[in-house]
């Protein structure tokens, strides 16, 4: 075919071929680019199975736009010969590369991260490759991995996508799955099949991860993990035998790399990596540790070479050297402090003068108008949209409704303000007055790219929120960033002035994360920016694009930081007793507007005496949203709560306190221990709590409230984060195991022994355990409910097995009363710390663990209010007392106004 023209492609040369395809280099005469054309071999040109496999390859790969997946341009036919036009790659397959021996660890990890990223992208689109092997991975001359040949791929429709925890459904075609290779055989290549694949069972994404583990093994050793002279021998090895530890073939292989390969090759898929993102994270961690170790070795060697032994200096000489060093260091510190010093408070200009709370500043493109949210309870969530002319105009209210709102922003011409309103939709209101109107469904944190295109956050399933760009009509939609875990949420985004970079505000299953810098063309997943470990809620760019500004909490409250783009060191801009959140950069770059003030929280009780305050100072709460049960003591005479310390990493972490309700006396129970989740044993003698270690991972602890033994860590795993402990009967302790960013329910004994995962198909944060220990309630990441943005369902799972029962959809904070007579569930606002909303208490009949519920669960607040026997509570985040008429709750008080702060 060389020299001929096929469609609009002129074939230049043959570049490769195999049993299922012949590949030619060709010139696209329309676009003037070089491409690869893949044809079926002549003997397969009339074979329906081969045709279907090629069509499947084109269809699957063409839906994926990823730097480590070979790009498909089109699928066409020429004179009865089907062909695929695809990206032309120069290099060699991984199989050819491994013919030269095992790869160095750094090379293995670099390529492994790229392959894992490609698989993560494919799985996110519902595509299982099912034939991952070295021959289907190409390594370009520039060192980039490209996943090839999706001819055996299976697409899982969106409504049936259960890639991490369930079997995938078949793709409806006229060609049976089992006939894509040969009749009666399992789909895939034998030596790289997962055990479930070899058995011909239904597959999910974890089968691809097993195959990838076999590839990693081969990259580390240049030997196949499972080999033999016959297919039967290889099948037996895959099903029943562990491969030789790779370090035996490659002693230089680091232990953490050997461990991750072993985990990828677990025969039980429940014990294997559950997602490609999880495996990618471990590969990145191993790469970082390997590079750190190499730098340490090289650095140590350099020191030994460059500093020869020398006579010991006299005391006087040593003192002189020390003095000079101190002067130099002092000068450097002074120079740096001047460069990054915060502007004096006297130079801050107050722009609003409300007595309660003003947040979320936004400036018009010309800097003459200021938009913001104002309301008595505004912290993150409720409020009305206002606008004022700067510098001295009167604030004008543009909205007046009960919708919770976030993130106002001006249109490019300054005529409209868009904002987010419940539930994660965008509304617009004219600046000159007029009725607000619903504008973009399932689009939050919206901003404009230009006069025609927008950038926004879109919920894919449940609460999984990605960054997307499109036109205002939602045409040309393109994903910019999809957080890997199903609980990941990219909430807001800020486009750089040159429209090449995006700052993203992101959350995981438990809290805000550092802000994320990523390319607008989605060519990579980017990197975190700002102070390490900080919780970032908003961002902005300087007009020249040289600085990134961030609102970050590093433990002492939110302040403004900045970092020179792209790799500068973070510098703190504001500090002090107040907190600063939200950033609106002035068009001239000389100042920014931020919300300045303080937020306090107190614990209250409603009983026969009415509402009365329990805590008296500081920031008191029940910890992270979602207490597992009542925080009243069994006799109702005490109430336990947390008091935030300034050094707390998260805003809702604190020390454990107890209040005696009759006398009003309060007591600090475990000085020095900061926790986010806790539970008190039924006898009131012990507390189980989750506290972060030095690396930031949550660990479980047990302490005696009678001080009979010192607090002791009872975590049973070094690689599993552990949160939300709940005491169960018979000495059991239930908790949520945080595996990467995925919550799964576990239990163990109070001494840390006997850890086991319960209800294997349940994925989501643990809310509560029934008093008899037979049911758990959790919000399920693996079950989608309602429309996007409507929220995930909360399910009750029987621990001994059986189908789950849907309690409610879009609700939160499900918990049983201590006596098992009532079940409470809440609908609360958008803000992570908000206390707005309603709680519903349903009676439970004697002898049962669940109340009478609708067959499809409770679907809304309106439906919940009509249920027989329901008790409605006008607070969202409560701790139930002896009956639904008694409960404790938190009350947040925010005092904020907007200030203009000069840029240092």
Phi, psi and omega in degrees: 000351181301132180093348180271167178245127179243116186056237178253026179247131175259118186282129185258317182194159174274132183244351179173173179185157178209195184295332185243011180185149174240132188243133179238148169276133184216163177252125174282108187284345176280316186254355177066035179236161177269139181224173172248134176248127180249122179248153168290142172302153185307321184290345180253003188296337179252008184274118183297321179296316180295321177299316181295322179296318179293318179297321179295319178301313181295316183294316183291308185291331183290341178279353185251126176242095188214140184296344182245023172232131182300128184282131176262127180268315178195162174239125186214181181222139179228114179052045177083000180252110178289149177208159176244130171263126186218173178302134177274122182250140177241123183156225180207160177287160177298327177299316178293321180297321182286349175297339179272003178116177180297152180275148170301151185304317182298320180291317178302312183292321180298311179292321180300319178298318181294317180294317179299321179296320178295316179296321178300318179295318180295315181295325178297333177269004179081024183248122173262128183286310175071006177212046177286122180199164183302327181290341180257017175235124183254139177246114184285167179297338179270006175085020180259135177276142178226124177278131184245175165053082174266029183294336177254010184295152175235131180262131177258116181304152186306318183288347182242018187281113177225063193285338184256337189220017178203170180283142178277149178272161184284153174275129182284109175222173179272003178244124182296145182304315187291349182260010179285342173249282175212152185304131176085000183257155174288152182281132177127185177255127195307310188294346183243011181285145169287156179307316180293332177288318179295330179277355180076024181275169173297145187244157168224190187300336183292340174294318175300323183289327174295313179301319177296323175299320177295325176293316178299320177302314181292325176295327182278336188235345190062021176234148176288142178295323181229120183219166179173169183280342181225162177300321181299319180294318180294317177302316181298320180295317180296319186279328193233350188232141175275142178291160176301133179308130186299333180293341177291326177274332184226084184299340181280354183290125179299151183297322181292329176290319177299321180294318182291327175295317179297321179292321178296332183262017175299133181287327175276115186292343174290336180266350183278172169304139183267335179219156175295329178296322179295316178294320178300319180298319179292323176296319178295320179296318178295322179295316179298314181294322179295318180292322178296317179296320179295318179296321180296318180294312180297316180298318179296318179297321180296319180297317181296325182284323192268346183241091179287160177303144179217161181300147180290127183289158176290165179298321180295317180295319179298320180295320179296316178300317180297320180296317179298318180299319179295320178298317180297312181297321178297319178296317178296318179297317180296319180298315181292319181296327177291321182292322186248013185292148180287144177295144180301145180299331181297340180269355178283138181248121180283129184255334177234157186223048179277159181269354181241260189221133175231130183221178169057059180291147174214134179255144175292160183305328179270359177077008185267342180239145180237124175252153181195172174253138178224138176183160183294334183245015185294120171231290163222103178143259191296160177146169177248153180277129177237160173219147175216150176277133179269146007268335192241017182291159178278140178296137179241126180278127182258341179231157178204078183211178185266004181290139173282141190229156177211161159053060173291148180206143179278149171288162182303328179269001177075010185269339183230157172237123174263149179207159178271136177224155181306140352258092175068038175248163177254135175241160174229150177220137178293142180294326183276009179101148183147171185281131174297147179225146175295134188236298186237114177287149176049051179212106181241164181057034189288142171214166182264138172276315175206198183293344184242335187250148180235160176233131187205170176259134184232131177282124180276305175213143177058246177246007182290111191244127183241161174269134185223146170239149181194177170282172179297337177271005181072017171279164179058031183296138181212131177288131175266317182204126177242108180305138186300313185283155179294345177262004181286141183224115172267100194278313184221163182210154184223117185275137179292157181303328179272003176061031179250345185224154181229134168264126183243138173264127193226148174234155170247203184292343188237329186195178173295150179247171170302152176297157189239129176257126182212155181287142181293336180276005176061026180285346174208169180272000172078201186205158175286150177227166182093182181298135183303135177078358181287152178261116189252130182242348178200164183207173178195165177242146168292152184302331179273000177074009183273342183231142170254129178251138187222143171260114192225141171252115178258010179131334181251020182105169184278133175219167181270131175239163171219159181212131180291133180285137359258346192232022180289169177277140178297139178233134178278129184262317180241156179202180177117190186286333179278171174244151182232120180228148182081139182221125172237111185277133178292148182300332180274355177075006183270347182204168173220160178252135179218162178269121186244134178165207183219156178231130178235154178223139179229155180260132182234162176231140169249121176215202183296342178271000184092199179275132176212147187278141180257306179280154187242345183205168174071203180248099182254140180200183173261021178085200181303146181307125177115058176294142186287335181193200181289143174258011169281149172291164185300327180271000177075010184265347180232156172228130180260144179202176180248145175241120186293138173260152180298332182274001183297139180290315181254152187298331183256013170282155178187180177268152183279129176234161174226141178242130172277118191288333179283312185271339185081002180287138179245152183219135175273117193269320184229074182304135176094348179257122179254129186224162178246326180230141177208163175213142181258134179296159185299329179274000177073015185260341185226155175230133171254136183212162179250125178226146182278141174278186184296334178274001178089002181273134180289134180233153179267141178229157175230134180223152176268126176283350175261004180059036178278340175210153181289155176304136180225143177284132181242014178300140183253007183209142177272341184256002183243122171286145186228126186222169172051059178291145178221125176291136175243178178289163173059035175075013178276153173230118178268150178198167175263119177273120182266097181264098190072250175238022182245126177272134175223142183281136178226168167213158177202175176282164183293342176271004178091358181271166173067031180295134176210145175279134180251152181048076189305332183273002181269127179226120179154168182290133180288129178260312187199166177231135179297150183304331179274359178073016184260346182226146170237147177245130177210155174276122191269123173283340187265000178235125181267135178229138175070189179286157176306133181091347180283348178101156178275156177282152169260127184244148170258122182254129173288124187293331181275005179110156181122169183288147177285162177244126178284124178272306183202162182242127181079006180266175179213169170062044178284134180202151174270150169289158185299328181271000178073014183268347182218151172241128182252139170214147188238148165248118184235174187283183184289324185295143184292332180254008186292147176248005178288159178125194181223150175241143181238129178250121180251135179288148177246128181291149180305140179084000179238161180255346182232149176284174174286120184237154172301153183302325181261015183079171178279127189257351182195166175298321182297318179292321181300323183291345182261358184290145181299132175077004185292144173245120184264129180245129187274039173220149186271323186240096187239164169242115187290146177261213186294334176203172185298349179275353180234128178200161175250153180207165177257148178234121183261134178238119182244134177232104185219147169219167183267138179231148170265126184243126178292147178283131181292000000 
